[in-house]
Amino acid sequence: NAGVMQNPRHLVRRRGQEARLRCSPMKGHSHVYWYRQLPEEGLKFMVYLQKENIIDESGMPKERFSAEFPKEGPSILRIQQVVRGDSAAYFCASSPQVSSYNSPLHFGNGTRLTVT
Amino acid sequence: TQLLEQSPQFLSIQEGENLTVYCNSSSVFSSLQWYRQEPGEGPVLLVTVVTGGEVKKLKRLTFQFGDARKDSSLHITAAQPGDTGLYLCAGGDANRDDKIIFGKGTRLHILP
């Protein structure tokens, strides 16, 4: 079952450390999206990437956050110098083409980041 | 900025009752999707509606897209405990390559 794989499922970091979240899209999917979800809230768009390109990062904070989707390997969401407010569930989704009604999003089960 | 407003935010009803949840916007969407999310998991697509006025049925779930493609509803008949979850609507922004934006969701709890 080659769905969207995210790891780790749970990540605990102390304030000031770095967090690296990984996402392997479904086989054949070349578009990756990262979303953040706070408790009792919906999904907030962060960034949309294709292989080796950032297409839309309008939802990602300009400082401390970065994302990449290299030619080989998973997509990485990197948060430097984490703060307590970064604690959330981070979801990755993939699609075979630009997400539209023809190719809806397939989500992973998320990485729950806790900053202590 | 397009916004999707979902109502109610929380709903708790008895098993066997009917319910409707809503997804509204002041903007037109090229498509609208409904997802369900269970605790500890990612959202799973239930349905996509594309045409204004479109109605789709998925067993006891009925989805409708408004004529003007600005709103949608989800009706559940004879709710069961297995329907418990967070229901998210998401719209495709036709002016931005159909980028999907999400509402905040309706958290549904069905009491046995």
Short mmCIF file of C-alpha atoms in Angstrom, two decimals:
data_model
loop_
_atom_site.label_atom_id
_atom_site.label_comp_id
_atom_site.label_asym_id
_atom_site.label_seq_id
_atom_site.Cartn_x
_atom_site.Cartn_y
_atom_site.Cartn_z
CA ASN A 1 0.00 0.00 0.00
CA ALA A 2 2.14 2.86 -1.28
CA GLY A 3 0.29 5.78 0.22
CA VAL A 4 1.83 9.05 1.36
CA MET A 5 4.38 8.25 4.04
CA GLN A 6 5.38 10.73 6.68
CA ASN A 7 7.99 10.28 9.35
CA PRO A 8 8.45 10.53 12.14
CA ARG A 9 4.85 10.26 13.39
CA HIS A 10 5.78 12.04 16.59
CA LEU A 11 8.68 14.40 17.15
CA VAL A 12 9.65 16.10 20.39
CA ARG A 13 12.12 18.97 20.32
CA ARG A 14 13.35 21.43 22.89
CA ARG A 15 13.15 25.11 22.17
CA GLY A 16 15.96 26.19 19.87
CA GLN A 17 16.51 22.80 18.26
CA GLU A 18 15.83 21.93 14.65
CA ALA A 19 12.94 19.79 13.42
CA ARG A 20 13.07 17.85 10.17
CA LEU A 21 9.87 16.36 8.84
CA ARG A 22 9.92 13.94 5.92
CA CYS A 23 7.30 13.10 3.33
CA SER A 24 7.43 10.47 0.61
CA PRO A 25 4.60 11.06 -1.88
CA MET A 26 2.54 8.35 -3.47
CA LYS A 27 4.25 6.54 -6.30
CA GLY A 28 3.92 8.52 -9.49
CA HIS A 29 3.06 11.77 -7.72
CA SER A 30 5.33 14.71 -8.41
CA HIS A 31 3.45 17.42 -6.51
CA VAL A 32 3.75 17.80 -2.75
CA TYR A 33 1.88 20.10 -0.39
CA TRP A 34 2.55 20.80 3.27
CA TYR A 35 -0.21 21.84 5.65
CA ARG A 36 -0.21 22.69 9.33
CA GLN A 37 -3.05 21.88 11.68
CA LEU A 38 -3.55 23.21 15.19
CA PRO A 39 -5.92 21.45 17.63
CA GLU A 40 -9.58 22.08 16.83
CA GLU A 41 -8.67 23.80 13.57
CA GLY A 42 -8.59 23.00 9.90
CA LEU A 43 -5.60 22.73 7.63
CA LYS A 44 -3.54 25.79 6.84
CA PHE A 45 -1.59 25.72 3.58
CA MET A 46 2.14 26.23 3.95
CA VAL A 47 3.97 25.35 0.75
CA TYR A 48 3.56 23.61 -2.60
CA LEU A 49 6.50 21.96 -4.32
CA GLN A 50 7.28 20.02 -7.42
CA LYS A 51 10.49 18.09 -7.91
CA GLU A 52 13.38 20.53 -7.28
CA ASN A 53 11.07 23.56 -7.36
CA ILE A 54 9.11 25.57 -4.85
CA ILE A 55 5.93 26.67 -6.62
CA ASP A 56 4.07 28.49 -3.86
CA GLU A 57 5.39 29.21 -0.38
CA SER A 58 2.92 31.93 0.46
CA GLY A 59 1.71 30.13 3.60
CA MET A 60 5.11 29.45 5.10
CA PRO A 61 6.73 31.83 7.60
CA LYS A 62 9.69 33.53 6.00
CA GLU A 63 11.98 32.90 8.93
CA ARG A 64 13.06 29.56 10.37
CA PHE A 65 10.93 27.50 7.95
CA SER A 66 12.15 25.95 4.71
CA ALA A 67 11.04 23.16 2.42
CA GLU A 68 12.60 21.15 -0.35
CA PHE A 69 11.66 18.34 -2.69
CA PRO A 70 14.85 17.03 -4.27
CA LYS A 71 15.08 15.03 -7.44
CA GLU A 72 15.72 11.93 -5.39
CA GLY A 73 14.32 11.25 -1.96
CA PRO A 74 11.52 12.60 0.18
CA SER A 75 10.29 16.13 0.61
CA ILE A 76 11.65 17.77 3.76
CA LEU A 77 10.04 20.46 5.88
CA ARG A 78 12.68 22.00 8.10
CA ILE A 79 12.02 24.21 11.10
CA GLN A 80 15.04 25.82 12.67
CA GLN A 81 15.24 27.10 16.25
CA VAL A 82 11.81 25.77 17.12
CA VAL A 83 9.55 27.65 19.53
CA ARG A 84 6.54 26.42 21.50
CA GLY A 85 4.19 27.97 18.95
CA ASP A 86 5.51 25.57 16.32
CA SER A 87 3.83 22.67 18.13
CA ALA A 88 1.22 21.32 15.73
CA ALA A 89 0.43 18.47 13.37
CA TYR A 90 2.11 18.85 10.01
CA PHE A 91 0.48 17.06 7.11
CA CYS A 92 1.91 16.31 3.72
CA ALA A 93 -0.25 15.62 0.69
CA SER A 94 0.60 14.63 -2.84
CA SER A 95 -1.07 14.65 -6.23
CA PRO A 96 -0.01 13.48 -9.67
CA GLN A 97 -0.48 16.95 -11.12
CA VAL A 98 -1.51 20.38 -9.98
CA SER A 99 -4.21 19.72 -7.44
CA SER A 100 -7.60 20.18 -8.97
CA TYR A 101 -10.86 18.36 -9.17
CA ASN A 102 -9.15 15.91 -11.48
CA SER A 103 -6.47 15.06 -8.97
CA PRO A 104 -7.47 15.57 -5.36
CA LEU A 105 -5.01 15.49 -2.52
CA HIS A 106 -3.83 12.27 -0.89
CA PHE A 107 -2.71 12.89 2.67
CA GLY A 108 -0.24 11.20 4.93
CA ASN A 109 -0.99 10.61 8.60
CA GLY A 110 1.03 13.59 9.71
CA THR A 111 3.91 14.37 12.02
CA ARG A 112 2.95 15.65 15.43
CA LEU A 113 5.60 18.08 16.60
CA THR A 114 5.80 18.95 20.27
CA VAL A 115 8.18 21.66 21.40
CA THR A 116 9.04 21.57 25.08
CA THR B 1 -8.20 35.96 -0.07
CA GLN B 2 -10.82 33.25 -0.40
CA LEU B 3 -12.29 31.93 2.82
CA LEU B 4 -14.42 28.89 3.49
CA GLU B 5 -16.67 29.14 6.53
CA GLN B 6 -17.97 25.89 7.96
CA SER B 7 -20.91 25.58 10.32
CA PRO B 8 -21.56 24.43 12.87
CA GLN B 9 -18.09 24.11 14.34
CA PHE B 10 -19.21 21.32 16.66
CA LEU B 11 -22.19 19.00 16.50
CA SER B 12 -23.12 16.20 18.87
CA ILE B 13 -26.24 14.17 18.13
CA GLN B 14 -27.77 10.81 18.90
CA GLU B 15 -27.32 7.80 16.68
CA GLY B 16 -30.12 7.57 14.12
CA GLU B 17 -30.69 11.30 13.75
CA ASN B 18 -30.19 13.29 10.56
CA LEU B 19 -27.87 16.26 10.26
CA THR B 20 -26.61 18.84 7.78
CA VAL B 21 -23.34 20.74 7.87
CA TYR B 22 -22.52 23.71 5.70
CA CYS B 23 -19.59 25.21 3.86
CA ASN B 24 -19.98 28.80 2.67
CA SER B 25 -17.90 31.39 0.89
CA SER B 26 -18.31 34.74 -0.79
CA SER B 27 -16.08 33.52 -3.62
CA VAL B 28 -16.69 31.17 -6.51
CA PHE B 29 -14.77 27.91 -6.57
CA SER B 30 -13.96 25.74 -9.56
CA SER B 31 -14.58 22.66 -7.45
CA LEU B 32 -15.31 21.74 -3.89
CA GLN B 33 -14.17 18.71 -1.98
CA TRP B 34 -15.25 17.15 1.29
CA TYR B 35 -12.78 15.27 3.45
CA ARG B 36 -13.19 13.36 6.69
CA GLN B 37 -10.43 13.21 9.25
CA GLU B 38 -10.28 10.84 12.19
CA PRO B 39 -8.06 11.40 15.25
CA GLY B 40 -4.40 10.70 14.58
CA GLU B 41 -4.88 10.37 10.85
CA GLY B 42 -4.78 12.51 7.74
CA PRO B 43 -7.89 13.69 5.90
CA VAL B 44 -9.46 11.28 3.46
CA LEU B 45 -11.35 12.49 0.41
CA LEU B 46 -15.08 11.73 0.43
CA VAL B 47 -16.29 13.49 -2.69
CA THR B 48 -15.58 16.21 -5.23
CA VAL B 49 -18.34 18.37 -6.71
CA VAL B 50 -17.69 20.47 -9.77
CA THR B 51 -20.92 21.63 -11.38
CA GLY B 52 -23.22 24.23 -9.80
CA GLY B 53 -26.29 22.50 -8.40
CA GLU B 54 -24.59 19.11 -8.47
CA VAL B 55 -25.76 16.50 -5.97
CA LYS B 56 -23.72 13.41 -5.13
CA LYS B 57 -24.65 10.55 -2.84
CA LEU B 58 -22.32 8.26 -0.97
CA LYS B 59 -24.45 5.74 0.93
CA ARG B 60 -26.05 7.80 3.73
CA LEU B 61 -24.14 10.96 2.82
CA THR B 62 -25.56 13.51 0.36
CA PHE B 63 -23.36 16.32 -0.92
CA GLN B 64 -24.66 19.36 -2.75
CA PHE B 65 -22.80 22.16 -4.53
CA GLY B 66 -24.65 25.46 -4.66
CA ASP B 67 -25.89 26.80 -7.98
CA ALA B 68 -23.45 29.70 -7.82
CA ARG B 69 -20.57 27.41 -6.75
CA LYS B 70 -20.03 29.43 -3.57
CA ASP B 71 -21.39 26.99 -1.03
CA SER B 72 -21.93 23.34 -0.30
CA SER B 73 -23.73 21.15 2.17
CA LEU B 74 -23.29 17.65 3.54
CA HIS B 75 -26.36 15.82 4.79
CA ILE B 76 -26.07 12.59 6.77
CA THR B 77 -29.10 10.38 7.17
CA ALA B 78 -29.46 8.11 10.20
CA ALA B 79 -26.08 9.00 11.65
CA GLN B 80 -23.98 6.21 13.12
CA PRO B 81 -21.10 6.30 15.63
CA GLY B 82 -18.74 5.48 12.76
CA ASP B 83 -19.59 8.86 11.21
CA THR B 84 -17.80 10.60 14.08
CA GLY B 85 -14.93 12.76 12.87
CA LEU B 86 -13.82 16.12 11.55
CA TYR B 87 -15.47 17.03 8.26
CA LEU B 88 -13.47 19.47 6.16
CA CYS B 89 -14.56 21.23 3.02
CA ALA B 90 -11.93 22.44 0.58
CA GLY B 91 -12.27 24.62 -2.48
CA GLY B 92 -10.24 24.83 -5.63
CA ASP B 93 -9.22 28.43 -6.40
CA ALA B 94 -9.61 28.73 -10.16
CA ASN B 95 -7.49 31.89 -10.19
CA ARG B 96 -4.54 30.16 -8.58
CA ASP B 97 -4.09 26.94 -10.51
CA ASP B 98 -6.88 25.35 -8.49
CA LYS B 99 -4.88 25.50 -5.27
CA ILE B 100 -6.93 23.81 -2.57
CA ILE B 101 -7.83 25.85 0.50
CA PHE B 102 -9.56 24.36 3.54
CA GLY B 103 -12.27 25.44 5.92
CA LYS B 104 -11.79 24.93 9.67
CA GLY B 105 -14.08 21.93 9.71
CA THR B 106 -17.11 20.65 11.57
CA ARG B 107 -16.34 18.28 14.40
CA LEU B 108 -19.12 15.70 14.49
CA HIS B 109 -19.76 13.35 17.39
CA ILE B 110 -22.43 10.68 17.15
CA LEU B 111 -23.58 9.32 20.49
CA PRO B 112 -24.50 5.62 20.60
#
